[in-house]
XYZ file of C-alpha atoms in Angstrom:
670
model
C 100.634 195.702 67.417
C 97.008 194.590 68.016
C 96.148 191.193 66.524
C 92.849 189.875 65.139
C 92.254 186.295 63.931
C 88.939 186.109 62.073
C 87.353 183.087 60.402
C 85.418 183.637 57.171
C 82.751 180.939 57.225
C 79.484 180.177 55.486
C 77.676 178.067 52.920
C 79.345 177.195 49.629
C 78.826 179.802 46.953
C 78.463 182.733 49.363
C 81.655 184.286 47.970
C 84.048 183.890 50.914
C 87.197 183.546 48.823
C 86.282 186.511 46.621
C 85.603 188.496 49.801
C 89.015 187.506 51.166
C 90.617 188.761 47.957
C 88.741 192.065 48.309
C 89.985 192.453 51.901
C 93.578 191.816 50.807
C 93.321 194.256 47.920
C 91.568 197.066 49.807
C 94.050 196.851 52.701
C 96.989 197.087 50.305
C 98.291 193.570 50.997
C 98.100 192.792 47.264
C 98.137 195.065 44.221
C 95.531 193.114 42.272
C 92.665 190.940 43.477
C 92.774 187.377 42.229
C 89.794 185.486 40.825
C 88.541 182.029 41.748
C 87.456 181.445 38.145
C 90.969 182.157 36.851
C 92.742 180.127 39.520
C 94.552 183.258 40.739
C 92.973 183.604 44.202
C 95.583 183.780 46.952
C 93.510 181.579 49.246
C 92.705 178.784 46.764
C 96.275 178.126 45.690
C 96.497 174.308 45.510
C 96.255 172.549 42.158
C 93.103 170.714 43.263
C 91.402 173.996 44.243
C 92.358 175.609 40.947
C 91.077 172.607 39.011
C 87.741 172.369 40.845
C 87.109 176.074 41.401
C 86.271 175.912 45.109
C 88.047 175.887 48.475
C 89.191 172.521 49.798
C 91.383 173.672 52.667
C 91.408 176.721 54.919
C 93.427 179.546 53.421
C 95.477 181.684 55.829
C 95.723 185.314 54.694
C 97.481 188.192 56.460
C 96.864 191.904 56.086
C 97.213 195.113 58.038
C 94.495 197.692 58.565
C 94.442 200.703 60.863
C 97.601 199.547 62.635
C 96.141 196.094 63.332
C 97.609 192.752 62.229
C 94.602 190.894 60.793
C 94.757 187.179 59.985
C 91.807 185.945 57.922
C 91.051 182.201 57.800
C 89.103 181.509 54.605
C 87.300 178.231 55.307
C 85.687 175.950 52.680
C 81.937 176.081 52.214
C 81.194 172.484 51.288
C 80.149 170.315 54.236
C 82.433 167.567 52.881
C 85.397 169.546 54.232
C 84.022 169.950 57.756
C 87.425 169.218 59.280
C 88.835 172.343 57.645
C 85.751 174.390 58.521
C 85.759 173.527 62.207
C 89.537 173.702 62.482
C 89.492 177.208 60.988
C 86.751 178.363 63.344
C 88.503 176.915 66.402
C 91.750 178.673 65.492
C 90.053 182.098 65.335
C 88.905 184.537 68.009
C 85.792 185.622 66.132
C 83.921 184.857 62.923
C 82.547 186.704 59.925
C 79.646 184.590 58.679
C 79.179 185.209 54.963
C 75.682 184.913 53.475
C 74.647 185.313 49.863
C 72.201 188.137 49.139
C 70.495 185.740 46.742
C 70.319 182.541 48.811
C 69.980 183.833 52.380
C 70.377 181.397 55.264
C 71.342 177.942 54.023
C 72.360 174.722 55.720
C 76.039 175.706 55.709
C 75.126 179.000 57.376
C 73.348 177.219 60.210
C 76.187 174.724 60.538
C 78.923 177.326 61.073
C 76.613 179.412 63.266
C 76.054 176.420 65.553
C 79.819 175.815 65.716
C 80.442 179.453 66.656
C 77.683 179.185 69.280
C 79.323 176.093 70.720
C 82.477 178.099 71.443
C 80.705 181.364 72.393
C 82.412 183.201 69.566
C 81.692 186.871 68.710
C 80.668 187.229 65.095
C 79.290 189.513 62.439
C 77.206 188.730 59.363
C 78.323 189.821 55.904
C 75.588 189.800 53.256
C 77.652 189.450 50.086
C 76.779 189.715 46.373
C 74.617 192.802 46.865
C 75.473 193.831 43.293
C 73.812 190.754 41.789
C 70.433 190.707 40.092
C 67.693 189.531 42.506
C 69.776 190.561 45.564
C 67.391 191.311 48.439
C 68.999 192.523 51.665
C 65.756 192.922 53.592
C 64.543 189.393 52.742
C 67.904 188.009 53.864
C 67.716 190.062 57.075
C 64.294 188.583 57.886
C 65.703 185.127 57.123
C 68.644 185.724 59.481
C 66.381 186.814 62.325
C 64.058 183.847 61.842
C 66.731 181.200 61.454
C 69.765 182.076 63.574
C 70.005 181.989 67.331
C 70.929 185.273 69.015
C 70.396 189.023 68.511
C 70.982 189.669 64.799
C 70.499 193.303 63.767
C 71.244 195.389 60.698
C 73.968 197.908 61.590
C 74.258 199.147 57.994
C 71.690 199.313 55.204
C 72.393 199.140 51.468
C 72.184 202.177 49.218
C 70.487 200.475 46.306
C 70.504 196.807 45.395
C 71.607 194.807 42.360
C 73.242 196.919 39.693
C 72.328 200.036 41.707
C 74.192 198.987 44.855
C 76.388 202.063 45.429
C 77.188 202.162 49.142
C 76.111 201.455 52.706
C 74.650 203.690 55.384
C 75.391 203.478 59.109
C 72.079 202.807 60.871
C 73.056 204.687 64.059
C 74.688 207.763 62.517
C 72.964 207.962 59.127
C 76.351 208.465 57.441
C 76.862 206.931 54.006
C 80.034 205.193 52.785
C 81.204 206.352 50.348
C 79.743 209.810 51.191
C 76.584 210.537 49.214
C 73.047 211.854 49.638
C 70.496 209.403 51.023
C 67.476 208.717 48.811
C 64.112 209.698 50.354
C 62.847 206.140 49.942
C 65.397 204.999 52.531
C 63.991 207.184 55.325
C 61.365 204.726 56.575
C 63.577 201.593 56.399
C 66.393 203.505 58.127
C 64.076 204.643 60.930
C 62.794 201.076 61.475
C 66.321 199.662 61.402
C 67.538 202.286 63.920
C 64.715 201.391 66.319
C 65.453 197.674 66.013
C 69.205 198.187 66.483
C 68.675 200.508 69.459
C 66.457 197.905 71.131
C 69.083 195.221 70.500
C 71.869 197.407 71.936
C 70.108 198.424 75.148
C 69.156 194.797 75.817
C 72.877 194.031 76.171
C 73.406 196.623 78.945
C 71.346 196.510 82.159
C 72.023 200.164 83.015
C 71.013 201.364 79.563
C 67.968 199.112 79.657
C 66.743 200.601 82.950
C 67.198 204.144 81.687
C 65.621 203.353 78.348
C 62.533 201.817 79.965
C 62.167 204.889 82.174
C 61.953 207.010 79.056
C 65.386 208.600 79.385
C 67.013 209.360 76.058
C 70.320 207.619 75.388
C 72.807 209.852 73.570
C 74.230 208.785 70.188
C 77.814 208.563 71.485
C 76.767 206.446 74.440
C 74.689 204.221 72.159
C 77.603 203.844 69.735
C 79.969 202.894 72.563
C 77.471 200.314 73.845
C 77.198 198.935 70.302
C 80.944 198.290 70.079
C 80.976 196.680 73.534
C 78.123 194.360 72.577
C 79.712 193.289 69.283
C 83.040 192.789 71.030
C 81.424 190.636 73.747
C 79.399 188.573 71.271
C 76.036 189.704 72.656
C 75.044 191.430 69.403
C 75.646 190.248 65.839
C 75.716 193.165 63.361
C 74.749 192.694 59.708
C 76.579 194.508 56.916
C 75.773 194.434 53.149
C 78.755 194.340 50.771
C 79.835 193.401 47.287
C 83.192 191.649 47.232
C 83.305 191.941 43.457
C 82.742 195.706 43.222
C 84.383 196.515 46.566
C 81.377 198.431 47.939
C 81.265 198.109 51.738
C 84.714 196.506 52.055
C 86.258 199.527 53.803
C 83.455 199.464 56.358
C 83.955 195.721 56.847
C 87.674 196.222 57.552
C 86.866 198.910 60.117
C 84.245 196.666 61.695
C 86.682 193.767 61.990
C 89.306 195.947 63.641
C 87.080 198.021 65.900
C 84.284 195.574 66.717
C 85.843 192.133 66.940
C 87.911 191.104 69.922
C 91.663 190.780 69.793
C 93.608 187.683 70.682
C 94.572 189.218 74.046
C 90.967 190.073 74.859
C 89.689 186.531 74.392
C 89.943 185.765 78.101
C 91.481 182.795 79.957
C 91.576 179.449 78.165
C 90.708 176.336 80.155
C 92.293 172.920 79.733
C 90.548 169.576 80.141
C 91.810 169.342 83.750
C 90.570 172.814 84.700
C 93.905 174.635 84.375
C 93.776 178.053 82.739
C 96.099 180.130 80.580
C 95.926 183.854 79.937
C 96.258 184.690 76.202
C 99.323 186.854 76.815
C 102.855 186.649 75.352
C 104.493 186.350 78.795
C 102.243 183.497 80.023
C 103.387 179.835 79.840
C 103.407 178.645 76.222
C 100.444 176.665 74.879
C 99.065 176.068 71.395
C 96.800 173.761 69.409
C 97.545 172.081 66.079
C 94.401 172.967 64.110
C 95.331 171.524 60.733
C 98.041 169.403 59.145
C 99.049 169.252 55.496
C 101.786 167.491 53.579
C 103.775 169.556 51.096
C 105.568 167.517 48.383
C 108.718 169.612 48.839
C 108.715 170.764 52.472
C 107.071 167.694 54.001
C 104.610 167.770 56.880
C 103.269 171.194 57.894
C 101.580 171.591 61.273
C 99.471 174.761 61.514
C 99.233 175.956 65.096
C 97.319 178.638 66.939
C 99.388 180.000 69.814
C 96.982 180.519 72.710
C 99.430 181.742 75.323
C 103.112 182.531 75.801
C 105.736 182.876 73.085
C 107.461 180.135 71.094
C 111.031 180.635 69.829
C 113.201 178.373 67.631
C 114.769 175.542 69.618
C 112.399 175.813 72.588
C 111.454 172.417 74.051
C 107.742 171.710 73.583
C 105.570 168.985 75.108
C 102.878 167.398 72.956
C 100.528 166.787 75.882
C 98.008 164.907 73.716
C 100.511 162.304 72.530
C 102.865 162.428 75.526
C 105.952 163.222 73.428
C 108.482 166.070 73.316
C 109.517 168.037 70.228
C 111.903 170.904 69.570
C 110.927 173.003 66.524
C 114.038 174.586 65.037
C 112.258 176.789 62.470
C 109.075 178.826 62.870
C 106.972 180.232 60.046
C 103.884 182.359 59.510
C 101.686 181.469 56.511
C 100.322 183.915 53.959
C 98.445 182.200 51.134
C 100.828 179.642 49.619
C 103.942 181.281 51.108
C 105.716 180.640 54.410
C 107.780 183.378 56.028
C 110.324 182.380 58.670
C 110.092 184.347 61.926
C 112.119 184.477 65.145
C 109.109 183.999 67.431
C 105.398 183.168 67.566
C 103.678 185.147 70.341
C 100.178 184.568 71.720
C 97.560 185.210 69.055
C 99.772 184.015 66.184
C 98.900 181.525 63.484
C 102.154 179.709 62.801
C 103.530 176.686 60.981
C 105.954 174.051 62.286
C 107.790 171.829 59.815
C 109.486 168.425 59.831
C 107.837 167.228 63.050
C 106.180 163.930 62.073
C 104.567 163.268 65.466
C 102.177 166.245 65.346
C 98.514 165.619 64.497
C 95.437 167.811 64.061
C 93.942 168.497 67.481
C 97.163 167.996 69.460
C 97.963 170.404 72.287
C 101.498 171.803 72.575
C 102.730 173.309 75.826
C 105.701 174.343 77.930
C 107.082 171.068 79.397
C 107.530 172.789 82.769
C 103.849 173.845 82.872
C 101.906 171.411 80.675
C 98.247 171.821 79.789
C 95.938 169.960 77.429
C 92.992 171.489 75.562
C 89.950 169.608 74.306
C 90.423 167.856 70.937
C 88.900 169.038 67.683
C 85.216 168.140 67.448
C 84.621 166.161 64.232
C 81.589 164.211 62.959
C 81.477 160.603 61.796
C 81.927 159.824 58.069
C 78.736 159.902 55.997
C 79.746 158.367 52.645
C 81.726 155.245 51.732
C 83.356 153.880 48.585
C 85.047 150.560 47.902
C 88.558 151.102 46.543
C 90.428 148.662 44.310
C 94.156 149.162 43.586
C 94.779 149.038 39.829
C 98.070 147.113 40.026
C 99.960 145.048 42.560
C 102.371 147.961 43.001
C 99.424 150.235 43.839
C 98.229 147.714 46.419
C 101.666 147.597 48.036
C 101.797 151.396 48.363
C 98.146 151.924 49.342
C 98.569 151.581 53.107
C 101.350 154.157 53.362
C 99.535 156.591 51.055
C 96.293 156.338 53.042
C 98.196 156.893 56.283
C 99.622 160.070 54.757
C 96.157 161.269 53.726
C 94.772 160.588 57.193
C 97.596 162.661 58.665
C 96.136 165.611 56.760
C 92.499 164.690 57.189
C 91.332 162.654 60.209
C 87.744 162.631 58.873
C 88.877 160.059 56.304
C 88.474 156.487 57.529
C 89.992 153.362 55.970
C 88.664 149.937 56.850
C 88.122 146.456 55.493
C 84.641 144.942 55.559
C 85.227 141.424 56.949
C 82.118 139.948 55.339
C 82.694 141.188 51.773
C 86.476 141.499 51.960
C 86.347 144.944 50.336
C 88.669 147.804 51.227
C 86.521 150.795 52.162
C 87.300 154.510 52.229
C 84.810 156.634 54.161
C 84.488 160.408 54.299
C 82.024 163.261 54.550
C 80.630 163.000 51.012
C 81.288 161.978 47.415
C 83.190 165.199 46.730
C 85.424 164.621 49.759
C 86.250 161.077 48.631
C 86.755 162.178 45.034
C 89.416 164.646 46.182
C 90.992 161.909 48.342
C 91.260 159.586 45.321
C 92.897 162.406 43.339
C 95.403 162.877 46.155
C 96.170 159.156 46.116
C 96.911 159.407 42.401
C 99.211 162.384 43.066
C 101.070 160.150 45.531
C 101.508 157.505 42.838
C 98.698 155.180 43.937
C 95.922 154.579 41.414
C 92.650 153.038 42.548
C 89.290 152.293 41.015
C 86.211 152.973 43.093
C 82.860 151.249 43.259
C 79.724 151.217 45.334
C 80.379 148.923 48.316
C 78.689 145.548 48.356
C 75.964 145.269 50.974
C 76.831 142.955 53.909
C 73.481 141.189 54.070
C 72.738 138.772 56.883
C 70.309 135.898 57.372
C 68.116 135.003 60.326
C 65.225 132.704 61.294
C 61.584 133.447 62.059
C 60.436 130.184 63.695
C 61.703 127.535 66.107
C 62.810 124.156 64.805
C 64.506 121.018 66.115
C 66.948 118.871 64.144
C 69.596 116.212 64.615
C 73.177 116.320 63.528
C 74.992 113.005 63.446
C 78.526 112.498 62.300
C 79.636 108.859 62.044
C 82.689 107.710 60.142
C 84.662 104.461 60.328
C 87.832 104.029 58.302
C 89.943 101.583 60.284
C 91.304 102.194 63.756
C 89.528 104.872 65.735
C 86.419 106.186 64.018
C 84.541 109.447 64.437
C 81.229 109.656 66.232
C 79.234 112.671 67.363
C 75.478 112.961 67.710
C 73.386 115.888 68.985
C 69.883 117.187 68.757
C 69.343 120.952 68.963
C 66.518 123.452 68.952
C 66.959 126.839 67.273
C 64.646 129.791 67.781
C 64.632 133.506 66.990
C 66.222 135.783 69.592
C 68.308 138.918 69.892
C 71.985 138.224 69.299
C 73.483 134.756 69.636
C 72.856 132.559 72.656
C 73.865 128.950 73.305
C 72.950 126.701 76.194
C 72.794 123.022 77.063
C 69.676 121.226 78.303
C 71.258 117.782 78.127
C 70.437 115.543 81.101
C 71.571 112.120 82.196
C 74.994 112.335 80.602
C 73.697 111.708 77.069
C 76.547 113.946 75.906
C 79.582 114.436 78.168
C 79.982 118.060 79.245
C 83.416 118.291 77.682
C 81.854 118.036 74.200
C 79.270 120.796 74.637
C 81.759 123.596 73.742
C 82.657 121.661 70.581
C 78.993 121.587 69.547
C 78.835 125.354 70.069
C 81.885 125.835 67.851
C 80.253 123.709 65.169
C 77.065 125.752 65.374
C 79.047 128.978 65.014
C 80.914 127.491 62.047
C 77.630 126.800 60.287
C 76.295 130.276 61.102
C 78.917 131.809 58.828
C 76.912 130.642 55.804
C 73.134 130.685 55.884
C 70.915 128.408 53.838
C 69.326 131.104 51.656
C 72.274 132.857 50.017
C 75.319 131.975 52.062
C 75.270 135.155 54.174
C 76.144 134.952 57.909
C 73.343 134.137 60.338
C 72.423 136.327 63.288
C 69.823 136.554 66.054
C 69.640 132.822 66.675
C 69.325 131.113 70.057
C 70.472 127.481 70.211
C 69.709 124.831 72.840
C 71.327 121.367 72.867
C 68.548 118.925 73.826
C 69.972 115.441 73.553
C 72.452 113.230 71.768
C 74.733 110.262 72.098
C 78.427 109.461 72.136
C 80.900 106.612 71.783
C 83.490 105.861 74.443
C 86.247 105.374 71.850
C 85.211 107.157 68.643
C 83.781 110.396 70.027
C 86.016 113.478 69.941
C 85.874 117.245 69.921
C 86.103 117.372 66.136
C 83.327 114.818 65.731
C 80.927 116.778 67.926
C 81.956 120.036 66.251
C 80.961 118.490 62.928
C 77.725 117.188 64.443
C 76.848 120.646 65.777
C 77.398 122.151 62.339
C 75.215 119.515 60.678
C 72.454 119.973 63.261
C 72.195 123.702 62.600
C 72.140 123.220 58.837
C 69.403 120.596 59.160
C 67.336 122.855 61.417
C 67.439 125.929 59.186
C 65.031 124.675 56.522
C 62.219 124.352 59.026
C 62.946 127.639 60.825
C 61.634 129.974 58.089
C 64.968 131.612 57.229
C 64.872 135.220 56.036
C 67.203 137.850 54.622
C 68.280 140.937 56.604
C 69.802 144.190 55.353
C 71.783 146.846 57.276
C 69.971 150.122 57.918
C 71.121 153.598 58.886
C 69.614 156.425 60.860
C 69.706 159.276 58.354
C 69.430 162.944 59.350
C 68.914 165.419 56.525
C 69.056 169.212 56.942
C 67.843 171.468 54.156
C 65.764 174.619 53.602
C 62.158 173.947 54.593
C 61.067 174.712 51.019
C 62.495 171.316 50.031
C 60.447 169.345 52.592
C 58.094 167.800 50.048
C 60.937 166.818 47.718
C 62.923 165.299 50.582
C 60.007 163.203 51.837
C 59.093 162.024 48.331
C 62.688 161.030 47.679
C 62.967 159.173 50.990
C 59.799 157.222 50.223
C 61.401 155.933 47.030
C 64.294 154.729 49.201
C 62.054 152.581 51.454
C 62.703 154.966 54.334
C 60.716 155.088 57.575
C 60.483 158.759 58.550
C 60.933 159.128 62.326
C 60.371 162.845 62.685
C 60.713 166.352 61.281
C 62.032 169.354 63.193
C 61.830 172.892 61.837
C 64.220 175.595 63.037
C 63.688 178.916 61.310
C 63.797 178.258 57.575
C 65.666 174.957 57.866
C 64.120 171.534 58.423
C 65.754 168.390 59.806
C 64.242 165.072 58.715
C 65.183 161.901 60.596
C 64.550 158.539 58.936
C 65.622 154.897 59.027
C 66.895 153.935 55.574
C 68.413 150.717 54.167
C 72.117 151.007 53.386
C 71.437 149.887 49.822
C 69.280 152.983 49.300
C 71.752 155.618 50.545
C 74.923 154.522 48.758
C 74.660 157.491 46.367
C 72.796 159.884 48.673
C 75.594 162.458 48.820
C 75.369 163.291 45.107
C 71.590 162.773 44.983
C 70.953 165.236 47.826
C 73.204 167.818 46.193
C 71.209 167.500 42.983
C 67.853 167.523 44.782
C 68.538 170.687 46.801
C 70.967 172.554 44.584
C 73.728 171.875 47.152
C 71.654 173.427 49.935
C 71.296 170.227 51.979
C 73.511 168.263 54.342
C 73.172 164.860 55.972
C 74.683 162.444 58.455
C 74.298 158.688 58.903
C 74.695 156.303 61.817
C 74.462 152.500 61.806
C 71.083 151.365 63.113
C 71.183 147.571 62.970
C 69.398 145.259 60.521
C 65.860 144.843 59.243
C 64.087 142.218 57.040
C 64.376 142.619 53.281
C 61.002 142.743 51.477
C 60.203 139.414 49.801
C 60.264 140.695 46.210
C 63.733 142.184 46.716
C 64.989 139.233 48.753
C 64.282 136.821 45.879
C 66.324 138.934 43.472
C 69.200 139.322 45.943
C 69.272 135.577 46.674
C 69.313 134.691 42.962
C 72.175 137.126 42.283
C 74.114 135.825 45.263
C 73.747 132.214 44.185
C 74.995 133.195 40.738
C 78.041 134.843 42.301
C 78.802 131.794 44.434
C 78.401 129.459 41.464
C 80.720 131.614 39.377
C 83.302 131.701 42.155
């Protein structure tokens, strides 16, 4: 039986899960369509998804249409769950990009489009919610053409919009679905759409292009055949209006998925990181990728795999070529919503599940041990949002490490670390929503934590050169302690230490001890006790005692010398800064810039692509601690951002005074 694996992807709120329900219902896979609002959707079946009312993980849904086995991967829309989004796209052969008829192209649309481009994936565009008030197919179509890379063309037009949306009409044939008379007002738009689609089709075929330019008429059957070839090859992206809620256009969408999108076998050879290839056929050597991992409280660890080539059967030896280990799965399953069905084999093109194999991780390649191959790992971004986590009880603290390791098994975009300067335990992820779900999962595992905004790891530095002496002299009977050095400190990038001592004023064996003393003192600056950085130190002179001098004495002297020099070196406070990249509809440009100015940001540039703008700025860490929620509020959840550490910069004087006073109060209280 032919197989199709299609990813439903798009911005949050476009109606992907409702569309998936409509596909299941119209194909006969279910007798009644579930509703996201009621918590009855087959895709959003976890307790967290039911509670929040949106997709958190990729739902795997199976249906049959026109003799074709169709697996639909319903990916989340929120950027916070990018691991699920990209994993679902990588596991598919083609994508259906879902766009709202009210919102048009949004940041999430561009994000999934770029991912599909990266992997040269055939796709179609589904304009959903055509039955809603203010739905505007033609405005969305113009938005698609202006914003998305590649030949996007309307292959169907709507018969009415909003409450009057009653069907769709094939642009090439003029046939309506369901059958009905075409209104006269549609004649001109249909003619324009047919011309645009014809131009897009002939541009994908050199022979047709030559004949078309010579004025030769291309027959409708030949044009239709060229259309299917172009969609199949990913050289033309057709647009179809539908309403998932009313079901209008769903039959056409099912036909389009089956007839237009490529099958698993037609994907072409897959190439490993070493250049080896595998044909996507059941009789080729076995290979697969783990594209997501979840932990079921009853079954245990579930590894979702996409079989790229060959056939896997229970008990077959399998090499995890990413980790260098061997496994032998004894049970094989295919997922369908929340259910797992055991099967006797997983052939090429299958989405399957392996259980009770703890050494499998998202992104791992599985292969026949006799003919191993390794595919490239999953492509995931760096975390963008961080919270400090505080275990509520000692028991919670004892269990935290194991629980976090379990969460990271499911979601490698979560990052746990400890900030050495503040001592806080930090949990980083893609946004506040992502981390909120992670904290809920910790609670479900029996680990309760409080969260807070992380403390800022400020630093101190100097802005002028200064010389000072450090002398340590102590006599308490027997051998005393004597160390004496004079140093010069000056501003410079990083830390540097050198000796300019001449004439043996300080024996060379004590110079390293002075350096250790200097580094000891740099752990607490003179302003607020924050670590010092960007200081260059030169030992100029000093003295020693044949009997009383020692390494510890000169280490103490070095520490004293630095402390004495700081007051005259114009010490200053530094704060960490990030490079922030914000993507949002261009209509929000003014709001974004105004908001960044209130955050003391230095805008580096603005780049417009279609209807979306990317703003790059350098922003203090203290000003972006809550940016995830703030950006969602500012743009109505139509923006996305990323951050990357960008070093330190001076804190303005009026803020530095307040920070220093608060820090001194903390130290006094401690």
